[in-house]
PDB file of C-alpha atoms in Angstrom:
ATOM      1  CA  MET Z   1      81.306 103.516 116.658  1.00 46.00           C
ATOM      2  CA  SER Z   2      80.685 107.161 115.815  1.00 62.00           C
ATOM      3  CA  ASP Z   3      84.107 108.111 117.242  1.00 70.00           C
ATOM      4  CA  PHE Z   4      85.733 105.357 115.190  1.00 70.00           C
ATOM      5  CA  VAL Z   5      83.983 106.506 112.004  1.00 73.00           C
ATOM      6  CA  THR Z   6      84.929 110.132 112.640  1.00 77.00           C
ATOM      7  CA  THR Z   7      88.562 109.205 113.261  1.00 79.00           C
ATOM      8  CA  SER Z   8      88.647 106.966 110.179  1.00 88.00           C
ATOM      9  CA  LYS Z   9      87.397 109.805 108.004  1.00 90.00           C
ATOM     10  CA  TYR Z  10      90.478 111.881 108.803  1.00 91.00           C
ATOM     11  CA  PHE Z  11      92.709 109.059 107.569  1.00 93.00           C
ATOM     12  CA  VAL Z  12      90.720 108.607 104.335  1.00 93.00           C
ATOM     13  CA  TYR Z  13      90.377 112.320 103.609  1.00 95.00           C
ATOM     14  CA  GLY Z  14      94.067 112.860 104.306  1.00 94.00           C
ATOM     15  CA  GLY Z  15      95.088 110.137 101.850  1.00 94.00           C
ATOM     16  CA  LEU Z  16      92.757 111.249  99.056  1.00 95.00           C
ATOM     17  CA  ALA Z  17      93.636 114.933  99.419  1.00 96.00           C
ATOM     18  CA  SER Z  18      97.368 114.091  99.489  1.00 95.00           C
ATOM     19  CA  MET Z  19      97.128 112.047  96.283  1.00 95.00           C
ATOM     20  CA  THR Z  20      95.213 114.856  94.557  1.00 95.00           C
ATOM     21  CA  ALA Z  21      97.829 117.438  95.547  1.00 94.00           C
ATOM     22  CA  GLU Z  22     100.685 115.116  94.561  1.00 91.00           C
ATOM     23  CA  PHE Z  23      99.390 114.560  91.040  1.00 92.00           C
ATOM     24  CA  GLY Z  24      98.754 118.254  90.489  1.00 90.00           C
ATOM     25  CA  THR Z  25     102.252 119.371  91.476  1.00 90.00           C
ATOM     26  CA  PHE Z  26     104.401 116.391  90.441  1.00 90.00           C
ATOM     27  CA  PRO Z  27     106.177 118.052  87.444  1.00 89.00           C
ATOM     28  CA  ILE Z  28     107.525 120.720  89.797  1.00 86.00           C
ATOM     29  CA  ASP Z  29     108.720 118.009  92.173  1.00 83.00           C
ATOM     30  CA  THR Z  30     110.610 116.330  89.319  1.00 86.00           C
ATOM     31  CA  THR Z  31     112.457 119.548  88.452  1.00 87.00           C
ATOM     32  CA  LYS Z  32     113.241 120.059  92.145  1.00 81.00           C
ATOM     33  CA  THR Z  33     114.785 116.580  92.391  1.00 80.00           C
ATOM     34  CA  ARG Z  34     116.870 117.068  89.227  1.00 85.00           C
ATOM     35  CA  LEU Z  35     118.158 120.424  90.532  1.00 83.00           C
ATOM     36  CA  GLN Z  36     119.026 119.013  93.947  1.00 77.00           C
ATOM     37  CA  ILE Z  37     121.033 116.006  92.784  1.00 79.00           C
ATOM     38  CA  GLN Z  38     123.127 117.863  90.170  1.00 81.00           C
ATOM     39  CA  GLY Z  39     126.484 119.455  90.880  1.00 74.00           C
ATOM     40  CA  GLN Z  40     127.720 116.823  93.345  1.00 68.00           C
ATOM     41  CA  VAL Z  41     131.508 116.993  93.205  1.00 62.00           C
ATOM     42  CA  THR Z  42     131.740 113.597  94.923  1.00 63.00           C
ATOM     43  CA  ASP Z  43     129.367 111.815  92.494  1.00 61.00           C
ATOM     44  CA  GLU Z  44     130.638 111.531  88.916  1.00 63.00           C
ATOM     45  CA  ALA Z  45     127.181 110.689  87.536  1.00 61.00           C
ATOM     46  CA  CYS Z  46     125.678 113.902  88.930  1.00 64.00           C
ATOM     47  CA  LYS Z  47     128.697 116.184  88.658  1.00 69.00           C
ATOM     48  CA  ASP Z  48     127.551 118.315  85.714  1.00 74.00           C
ATOM     49  CA  ILE Z  49     125.254 121.311  86.140  1.00 79.00           C
ATOM     50  CA  LYS Z  50     122.638 120.726  83.448  1.00 83.00           C
ATOM     51  CA  TYR Z  51     119.925 123.041  84.696  1.00 86.00           C
ATOM     52  CA  ARG Z  52     120.255 126.719  85.588  1.00 84.00           C
ATOM     53  CA  GLY Z  53     116.944 126.910  87.403  1.00 82.00           C
ATOM     54  CA  MET Z  54     113.419 125.583  87.579  1.00 81.00           C
ATOM     55  CA  LEU Z  55     112.175 127.026  84.282  1.00 87.00           C
ATOM     56  CA  HIS Z  56     115.332 125.937  82.473  1.00 91.00           C
ATOM     57  CA  ALA Z  57     114.940 122.426  83.932  1.00 89.00           C
ATOM     58  CA  LEU Z  58     111.296 122.278  82.841  1.00 89.00           C
ATOM     59  CA  TYR Z  59     112.296 123.452  79.353  1.00 91.00           C
ATOM     60  CA  ARG Z  60     115.187 121.006  78.915  1.00 91.00           C
ATOM     61  CA  ILE Z  61     113.354 118.003  80.324  1.00 90.00           C
ATOM     62  CA  THR Z  62     110.329 118.706  78.121  1.00 92.00           C
ATOM     63  CA  ARG Z  63     112.457 119.341  75.017  1.00 91.00           C
ATOM     64  CA  GLU Z  64     114.915 116.472  75.449  1.00 90.00           C
ATOM     65  CA  GLU Z  65     112.791 113.866  77.198  1.00 88.00           C
ATOM     66  CA  LYS Z  66     109.197 114.947  76.425  1.00 87.00           C
ATOM     67  CA  ILE Z  67     106.462 115.892  78.886  1.00 88.00           C
ATOM     68  CA  ARG Z  68     106.055 112.299  80.041  1.00 87.00           C
ATOM     69  CA  ALA Z  69     109.455 112.530  81.771  1.00 87.00           C
ATOM     70  CA  LEU Z  70     108.013 115.113  84.168  1.00 90.00           C
ATOM     71  CA  TYR Z  71     105.813 112.339  85.535  1.00 89.00           C
ATOM     72  CA  ASN Z  72     108.579 109.749  85.942  1.00 83.00           C
ATOM     73  CA  GLY Z  73     107.880 108.118  89.308  1.00 80.00           C
ATOM     74  CA  ILE Z  74     104.234 109.201  89.619  1.00 86.00           C
ATOM     75  CA  ALA Z  75     103.066 105.675  90.517  1.00 83.00           C
ATOM     76  CA  PRO Z  76     105.257 105.255  93.611  1.00 82.00           C
ATOM     77  CA  ALA Z  77     104.592 108.905  94.475  1.00 84.00           C
ATOM     78  CA  LEU Z  78     100.836 108.278  94.573  1.00 91.00           C
ATOM     79  CA  LEU Z  79     101.425 105.043  96.492  1.00 87.00           C
ATOM     80  CA  ARG Z  80     103.558 107.006  98.945  1.00 86.00           C
ATOM     81  CA  GLN Z  81     100.845 109.588  99.497  1.00 91.00           C
ATOM     82  CA  ALA Z  82      98.236 106.849  99.871  1.00 92.00           C
ATOM     83  CA  SER Z  83     100.280 105.547 102.810  1.00 91.00           C
ATOM     84  CA  TYR Z  84     102.183 108.603 104.067  1.00 93.00           C
ATOM     85  CA  GLY Z  85      99.370 111.122 103.670  1.00 93.00           C
ATOM     86  CA  THR Z  86      96.788 108.790 105.160  1.00 94.00           C
ATOM     87  CA  ILE Z  87      98.843 107.981 108.248  1.00 94.00           C
ATOM     88  CA  LYS Z  88     100.154 111.527 108.746  1.00 95.00           C
ATOM     89  CA  ILE Z  89      96.823 113.361 108.652  1.00 95.00           C
ATOM     90  CA  GLY Z  90      94.840 110.672 110.455  1.00 94.00           C
ATOM     91  CA  LEU Z  91      97.414 110.288 113.216  1.00 95.00           C
ATOM     92  CA  TYR Z  92      97.857 114.052 113.601  1.00 96.00           C
ATOM     93  CA  ASN Z  93      94.158 114.643 114.160  1.00 94.00           C
ATOM     94  CA  SER Z  94      93.852 111.669 116.510  1.00 93.00           C
ATOM     95  CA  LEU Z  95      96.847 112.753 118.624  1.00 94.00           C
ATOM     96  CA  LYS Z  96      95.690 116.367 118.616  1.00 93.00           C
ATOM     97  CA  GLN Z  97      92.216 115.462 119.857  1.00 90.00           C
ATOM     98  CA  HIS Z  98      93.465 113.136 122.596  1.00 89.00           C
ATOM     99  CA  LEU Z  99      96.144 115.557 123.756  1.00 91.00           C
ATOM    100  CA  ALA Z 100      93.625 118.407 123.851  1.00 90.00           C
ATOM    101  CA  ILE Z 101      91.536 116.415 126.331  1.00 87.00           C
ATOM    102  CA  TYR Z 102      94.422 116.066 128.791  1.00 86.00           C
ATOM    103  CA  ALA Z 103      95.733 119.585 128.177  1.00 81.00           C
ATOM    104  CA  LYS Z 104      92.223 121.051 128.453  1.00 80.00           C
ATOM    105  CA  GLY Z 105      92.376 122.615 125.007  1.00 85.00           C
ATOM    106  CA  GLU Z 106      94.606 122.865 121.952  1.00 88.00           C
ATOM    107  CA  THR Z 107      97.904 124.726 122.077  1.00 93.00           C
ATOM    108  CA  LEU Z 108     100.330 125.499 119.260  1.00 94.00           C
ATOM    109  CA  PHE Z 109     103.178 123.724 121.057  1.00 94.00           C
ATOM    110  CA  ASN Z 110     101.174 120.516 121.557  1.00 95.00           C
ATOM    111  CA  ASN Z 111     100.050 120.578 117.926  1.00 96.00           C
ATOM    112  CA  ILE Z 112     103.676 120.945 116.796  1.00 96.00           C
ATOM    113  CA  ILE Z 113     104.555 117.819 118.792  1.00 96.00           C
ATOM    114  CA  CYS Z 114     101.615 115.946 117.237  1.00 96.00           C
ATOM    115  CA  GLY Z 115     102.528 117.083 113.717  1.00 97.00           C
ATOM    116  CA  ALA Z 116     106.217 116.228 114.035  1.00 96.00           C
ATOM    117  CA  SER Z 117     105.494 112.799 115.538  1.00 96.00           C
ATOM    118  CA  SER Z 118     102.888 111.818 112.955  1.00 96.00           C
ATOM    119  CA  GLY Z 119     105.038 113.079 110.068  1.00 96.00           C
ATOM    120  CA  ALA Z 120     108.155 111.200 111.148  1.00 96.00           C
ATOM    121  CA  LEU Z 121     106.319 107.911 111.729  1.00 95.00           C
ATOM    122  CA  ALA Z 122     104.380 108.089 108.454  1.00 95.00           C
ATOM    123  CA  ALA Z 123     107.514 108.951 106.442  1.00 93.00           C
ATOM    124  CA  ALA Z 124     109.493 106.076 107.937  1.00 93.00           C
ATOM    125  CA  ILE Z 125     106.781 103.591 107.020  1.00 92.00           C
ATOM    126  CA  ALA Z 126     106.459 104.923 103.461  1.00 90.00           C
ATOM    127  CA  ASN Z 127     110.218 105.329 102.814  1.00 90.00           C
ATOM    128  CA  PRO Z 128     110.586 102.512 100.191  1.00 88.00           C
ATOM    129  CA  THR Z 129     108.081 104.252  97.910  1.00 85.00           C
ATOM    130  CA  ASP Z 130     109.984 107.521  98.305  1.00 83.00           C
ATOM    131  CA  VAL Z 131     113.278 105.856  97.317  1.00 85.00           C
ATOM    132  CA  LEU Z 132     111.737 104.485  94.133  1.00 82.00           C
ATOM    133  CA  LYS Z 133     110.101 107.829  93.325  1.00 78.00           C
ATOM    134  CA  VAL Z 134     113.402 109.738  93.651  1.00 75.00           C
ATOM    135  CA  ARG Z 135     115.295 107.239  91.488  1.00 76.00           C
ATOM    136  CA  MET Z 136     112.640 107.319  88.778  1.00 73.00           C
ATOM    137  CA  GLN Z 137     112.593 111.124  88.815  1.00 68.00           C
ATOM    138  CA  ALA Z 138     116.388 111.278  88.581  1.00 69.00           C
ATOM    139  CA  ALA Z 139     116.439 108.935  85.577  1.00 65.00           C
ATOM    140  CA  THR Z 140     116.557 110.382  82.078  1.00 61.00           C
ATOM    141  CA  SER Z 141     113.875 109.338  79.597  1.00 54.00           C
ATOM    142  CA  GLU Z 142     116.285 106.819  78.028  1.00 55.00           C
ATOM    143  CA  MET Z 143     116.934 105.199  81.402  1.00 57.00           C
ATOM    144  CA  TYR Z 144     113.264 105.393  82.334  1.00 54.00           C
ATOM    145  CA  ALA Z 145     112.214 103.659  79.122  1.00 54.00           C
ATOM    146  CA  LYS Z 146     114.110 100.564  80.293  1.00 59.00           C
ATOM    147  CA  ARG Z 147     112.232 100.456  83.605  1.00 59.00           C
ATOM    148  CA  GLU Z 148     110.409  97.431  84.945  1.00 61.00           C
ATOM    149  CA  SER Z 149     107.036  97.506  86.646  1.00 69.00           C
ATOM    150  CA  MET Z 150     106.884  99.201  90.015  1.00 74.00           C
ATOM    151  CA  LEU Z 151     106.808  95.881  91.892  1.00 77.00           C
ATOM    152  CA  CYS Z 152     109.776  94.605  89.858  1.00 78.00           C
ATOM    153  CA  ALA Z 153     111.663  97.813  90.591  1.00 77.00           C
ATOM    154  CA  PHE Z 154     111.057  97.358  94.311  1.00 79.00           C
ATOM    155  CA  ASN Z 155     112.219  93.762  94.043  1.00 81.00           C
ATOM    156  CA  LYS Z 156     115.348  94.757  92.085  1.00 82.00           C
ATOM    157  CA  ILE Z 157     116.361  97.313  94.702  1.00 83.00           C
ATOM    158  CA  TYR Z 158     115.857  94.718  97.428  1.00 84.00           C
ATOM    159  CA  LYS Z 159     117.856  92.038  95.592  1.00 87.00           C
ATOM    160  CA  THR Z 160     120.782  94.290  94.658  1.00 87.00           C
ATOM    161  CA  GLU Z 161     120.913  96.597  97.673  1.00 87.00           C
ATOM    162  CA  GLY Z 162     118.968  94.794 100.387  1.00 86.00           C
ATOM    163  CA  TRP Z 163     116.696  96.373 102.972  1.00 84.00           C
ATOM    164  CA  ASN Z 164     119.233  99.175 103.298  1.00 83.00           C
ATOM    165  CA  GLY Z 165     118.437 100.134  99.706  1.00 83.00           C
ATOM    166  CA  LEU Z 166     114.706 100.380 100.355  1.00 87.00           C
ATOM    167  CA  TYR Z 167     115.326 102.392 103.501  1.00 88.00           C
ATOM    168  CA  ARG Z 168     118.106 104.518 102.006  1.00 84.00           C
ATOM    169  CA  GLY Z 169     117.763 108.035 103.395  1.00 79.00           C
ATOM    170  CA  VAL Z 170     115.102 107.076 105.958  1.00 88.00           C
ATOM    171  CA  SER Z 171     116.728 109.302 108.577  1.00 84.00           C
ATOM    172  CA  PRO Z 172     116.628 112.582 106.570  1.00 77.00           C
ATOM    173  CA  THR Z 173     113.225 111.585 105.189  1.00 83.00           C
ATOM    174  CA  ALA Z 174     111.773 111.173 108.670  1.00 90.00           C
ATOM    175  CA  GLN Z 175     113.549 114.324 109.842  1.00 84.00           C
ATOM    176  CA  ARG Z 176     112.182 116.332 106.931  1.00 82.00           C
ATOM    177  CA  ALA Z 177     108.685 114.935 107.440  1.00 91.00           C
ATOM    178  CA  ALA Z 178     108.855 115.796 111.132  1.00 94.00           C
ATOM    179  CA  VAL Z 179     109.890 119.373 110.301  1.00 91.00           C
ATOM    180  CA  VAL Z 180     107.341 119.814 107.502  1.00 90.00           C
ATOM    181  CA  ALA Z 181     104.415 118.232 109.336  1.00 95.00           C
ATOM    182  CA  GLY Z 182     105.503 119.900 112.586  1.00 95.00           C
ATOM    183  CA  VAL Z 183     105.249 123.275 110.861  1.00 94.00           C
ATOM    184  CA  LEU Z 184     102.584 122.906 108.176  1.00 94.00           C
ATOM    185  CA  LEU Z 185      99.800 121.168 110.091  1.00 96.00           C
ATOM    186  CA  PRO Z 186      99.862 123.104 113.387  1.00 97.00           C
ATOM    187  CA  PHE Z 187     100.551 126.461 111.738  1.00 96.00           C
ATOM    188  CA  TYR Z 188      97.756 125.868 109.232  1.00 96.00           C
ATOM    189  CA  ASP Z 189      95.430 125.359 112.192  1.00 96.00           C
ATOM    190  CA  PHE Z 190      96.987 128.377 113.911  1.00 96.00           C
ATOM    191  CA  PHE Z 191      96.635 130.753 110.951  1.00 96.00           C
ATOM    192  CA  LYS Z 192      93.150 129.475 110.191  1.00 96.00           C
ATOM    193  CA  SER Z 193      92.088 130.066 113.797  1.00 95.00           C
ATOM    194  CA  LYS Z 194      93.567 133.579 113.828  1.00 95.00           C
ATOM    195  CA  LEU Z 195      91.925 134.504 110.518  1.00 96.00           C
ATOM    196  CA  LEU Z 196      88.549 133.199 111.670  1.00 96.00           C
ATOM    197  CA  SER Z 197      88.839 135.189 114.902  1.00 95.00           C
ATOM    198  CA  THR Z 198      88.664 138.415 112.869  1.00 93.00           C
ATOM    199  CA  ASP Z 199      85.528 139.930 111.382  1.00 89.00           C
ATOM    200  CA  ILE Z 200      86.972 139.712 107.869  1.00 93.00           C
ATOM    201  CA  PHE Z 201      87.325 135.992 107.212  1.00 95.00           C
ATOM    202  CA  VAL Z 202      84.852 133.133 107.354  1.00 94.00           C
ATOM    203  CA  ASP Z 203      85.398 129.380 107.096  1.00 93.00           C
ATOM    204  CA  ASN Z 204      85.612 129.155 103.300  1.00 93.00           C
ATOM    205  CA  THR Z 205      88.057 128.409 100.480  1.00 93.00           C
ATOM    206  CA  VAL Z 206      89.765 131.816 100.703  1.00 94.00           C
ATOM    207  CA  THR Z 207      90.616 131.267 104.368  1.00 95.00           C
ATOM    208  CA  HIS Z 208      91.852 127.721 103.681  1.00 94.00           C
ATOM    209  CA  LEU Z 209      93.967 128.956 100.765  1.00 92.00           C
ATOM    210  CA  LEU Z 210      95.587 131.816 102.691  1.00 93.00           C
ATOM    211  CA  SER Z 211      96.251 129.661 105.763  1.00 94.00           C
ATOM    212  CA  GLY Z 212      97.914 127.012 103.591  1.00 91.00           C
ATOM    213  CA  PHE Z 213     100.035 129.623 101.828  1.00 89.00           C
ATOM    214  CA  LEU Z 214     101.337 131.142 105.074  1.00 91.00           C
ATOM    215  CA  ALA Z 215     102.093 127.753 106.604  1.00 92.00           C
ATOM    216  CA  GLY Z 216     103.868 126.724 103.395  1.00 88.00           C
ATOM    217  CA  VAL Z 217     106.305 129.652 103.584  1.00 87.00           C
ATOM    218  CA  LEU Z 218     107.443 128.582 107.045  1.00 89.00           C
ATOM    219  CA  GLY Z 219     107.574 124.922 106.069  1.00 87.00           C
ATOM    220  CA  ILE Z 220     109.872 125.258 103.059  1.00 85.00           C
ATOM    221  CA  ILE Z 221     112.367 127.533 104.847  1.00 82.00           C
ATOM    222  CA  ALA Z 222     112.767 124.919 107.568  1.00 84.00           C
ATOM    223  CA  ALA Z 223     112.686 121.819 105.363  1.00 83.00           C
ATOM    224  CA  ASN Z 224     114.738 122.568 102.222  1.00 87.00           C
ATOM    225  CA  PRO Z 225     118.216 121.744 103.651  1.00 88.00           C
ATOM    226  CA  ILE Z 226     116.905 118.386 104.865  1.00 83.00           C
ATOM    227  CA  ASP Z 227     115.212 117.832 101.501  1.00 81.00           C
ATOM    228  CA  VAL Z 228     118.509 118.312  99.646  1.00 87.00           C
ATOM    229  CA  VAL Z 229     120.246 115.795 101.916  1.00 85.00           C
ATOM    230  CA  LYS Z 230     117.343 113.355 101.521  1.00 78.00           C
ATOM    231  CA  SER Z 231     117.396 113.504  97.716  1.00 80.00           C
ATOM    232  CA  ARG Z 232     121.160 112.948  97.575  1.00 82.00           C
ATOM    233  CA  MET Z 233     121.113 110.092 100.076  1.00 80.00           C
ATOM    234  CA  MET Z 234     118.316 108.311  98.224  1.00 75.00           C
ATOM    235  CA  ASN Z 235     119.870 108.762  94.797  1.00 78.00           C
ATOM    236  CA  GLN Z 236     123.183 107.089  95.704  1.00 75.00           C
ATOM    237  CA  ARG Z 237     123.459 103.336  95.265  1.00 62.00           C
ATOM    238  CA  LYS Z 238     125.528 100.726  97.051  1.00 55.00           C
ATOM    239  CA  LEU Z 239     125.237  97.074  96.071  1.00 42.00           C
ATOM    240  CA  LYS Z 240     125.012  94.651  98.960  1.00 48.00           C
ATOM    241  CA  ASN Z 241     127.871  92.182  99.459  1.00 51.00           C
ATOM    242  CA  ILE Z 242     130.144  94.405  97.342  1.00 48.00           C
ATOM    243  CA  HIS Z 243     132.748  96.524  99.070  1.00 52.00           C
ATOM    244  CA  GLN Z 244     132.763  99.988  97.600  1.00 54.00           C
ATOM    245  CA  SER Z 245     133.081 103.431  99.092  1.00 55.00           C
ATOM    246  CA  HIS Z 246     130.002 105.432  99.961  1.00 63.00           C
ATOM    247  CA  ILE Z 247     129.610 108.874  98.529  1.00 78.00           C
ATOM    248  CA  TYR Z 248     127.879 109.799 101.788  1.00 83.00           C
ATOM    249  CA  THR Z 249     128.033 107.559 104.836  1.00 82.00           C
ATOM    250  CA  SER Z 250     125.227 109.311 106.720  1.00 83.00           C
ATOM    251  CA  SER Z 251     122.890 112.282 106.625  1.00 82.00           C
ATOM    252  CA  LEU Z 252     125.348 114.310 108.682  1.00 87.00           C
ATOM    253  CA  ASP Z 253     128.198 113.324 106.349  1.00 89.00           C
ATOM    254  CA  CYS Z 254     126.133 114.426 103.347  1.00 89.00           C
ATOM    255  CA  PHE Z 255     125.292 117.706 105.080  1.00 90.00           C
ATOM    256  CA  ILE Z 256     128.956 118.436 105.897  1.00 92.00           C
ATOM    257  CA  LYS Z 257     130.321 117.380 102.479  1.00 90.00           C
ATOM    258  CA  THR Z 258     127.708 119.445 100.660  1.00 91.00           C
ATOM    259  CA  ILE Z 259     128.654 122.584 102.583  1.00 93.00           C
ATOM    260  CA  ARG Z 260     132.387 121.883 102.314  1.00 92.00           C
ATOM    261  CA  THR Z 261     132.462 121.135  98.573  1.00 90.00           C
ATOM    262  CA  GLU Z 262     129.625 123.338  97.283  1.00 91.00           C
ATOM    263  CA  GLY Z 263     129.015 125.960  99.942  1.00 92.00           C
ATOM    264  CA  PRO Z 264     126.062 126.506 102.331  1.00 90.00           C
ATOM    265  CA  PHE Z 265     123.776 127.830  99.606  1.00 89.00           C
ATOM    266  CA  ALA Z 266     123.790 124.344  98.048  1.00 89.00           C
ATOM    267  CA  LEU Z 267     121.455 123.326 100.873  1.00 89.00           C
ATOM    268  CA  TYR Z 268     118.897 125.711  99.384  1.00 87.00           C
ATOM    269  CA  ARG Z 269     119.371 124.433  95.858  1.00 84.00           C
ATOM    270  CA  GLY Z 270     115.946 123.883  94.345  1.00 78.00           C
ATOM    271  CA  ILE Z 271     114.189 126.045  96.933  1.00 84.00           C
ATOM    272  CA  ILE Z 272     112.174 127.920  94.296  1.00 80.00           C
ATOM    273  CA  PRO Z 273     110.673 124.777  92.739  1.00 72.00           C
ATOM    274  CA  SER Z 274     110.392 123.353  96.251  1.00 75.00           C
ATOM    275  CA  TYR Z 275     108.242 126.276  97.321  1.00 80.00           C
ATOM    276  CA  LEU Z 276     106.410 126.508  94.029  1.00 79.00           C
ATOM    277  CA  ARG Z 277     105.519 122.877  94.577  1.00 74.00           C
ATOM    278  CA  LEU Z 278     104.866 123.023  98.316  1.00 80.00           C
ATOM    279  CA  GLY Z 279     102.818 126.215  98.023  1.00 82.00           C
ATOM    280  CA  PRO Z 280     100.371 124.866  95.413  1.00 87.00           C
ATOM    281  CA  TRP Z 281     100.572 121.424  97.073  1.00 88.00           C
ATOM    282  CA  ASN Z 282      99.389 122.906 100.359  1.00 87.00           C
ATOM    283  CA  ILE Z 283      96.659 124.904  98.690  1.00 89.00           C
ATOM    284  CA  ILE Z 284      95.346 121.910  96.733  1.00 92.00           C
ATOM    285  CA  PHE Z 285      95.670 119.630  99.758  1.00 94.00           C
ATOM    286  CA  PHE Z 286      94.021 121.839 102.363  1.00 94.00           C
ATOM    287  CA  VAL Z 287      91.235 123.036 100.053  1.00 93.00           C
ATOM    288  CA  THR Z 288      90.514 119.443  98.974  1.00 94.00           C
ATOM    289  CA  TYR Z 289      90.759 118.161 102.546  1.00 95.00           C
ATOM    290  CA  GLU Z 290      88.404 120.820 103.864  1.00 94.00           C
ATOM    291  CA  ARG Z 291      86.003 120.123 100.988  1.00 92.00           C
ATOM    292  CA  PHE Z 292      85.911 116.424 101.865  1.00 92.00           C
ATOM    293  CA  LYS Z 293      85.092 117.341 105.470  1.00 89.00           C
ATOM    294  CA  ILE Z 294      82.179 119.492 104.298  1.00 87.00           C
ATOM    295  CA  LEU Z 295      80.784 117.088 101.673  1.00 84.00           C
ATOM    296  CA  PHE Z 296      81.078 113.896 103.687  1.00 78.00           C
TER     297      PHE Z 296
END
């Protein structure tokens, strides 16, 4: 029973810490999404370049749509973290502990495998909430004001676009989650272990903060191209039973068309708000997560 309780705690702490970090950094995530979906030559609705950067996007959204617009999609985002964060962190720690028994100790390579596997599985399960979050973030305040409840929005996507609509972009989402979790979680443990092995650092908030920051730098460099593809795949709509051309037929098609029509640097569009979100997100998450482990 004690092993079950210990394992369960990782799931609960992971979910709560993820929701805390999500709420604290959500306005930055909204600006990142708006920056990533603009400038698509192949999508008339997102063709114009409205925002010149993160600060300009924050300014225009706040001025034209009010501060509330920065939190468009917060409900499905928190629901996503309640599922995605819970599964990802709980599964990562469980896999890591079991693999360490057979491997006679933890290794960075094994932890990368555990992180990538848990991230991909958790993201695939939580994909419908991510689709709704992206669409609500992409909507202007006028469009958002006409929204239904979250359950009605889910139902509308299902009725008009089918299961494919709810799982739009599941491939790049799972790929991104595998990359992010495969970098962030094991490298956080790696940096934390290395810092604690010195005579300078102890197991406290400063060590957790620095470890999260270093892991975040690696994570965003690896994940941003996939994040751009994910946002664009999720934002496009195709009604079921109606024959119409896709803007992007697959993640690879989106990747190729983005480079061909906008250049390779388009894959790093929104990288500053992505990092400014992921950096603080990691810090809030890991500090909160470690605090839960100490308090409970």
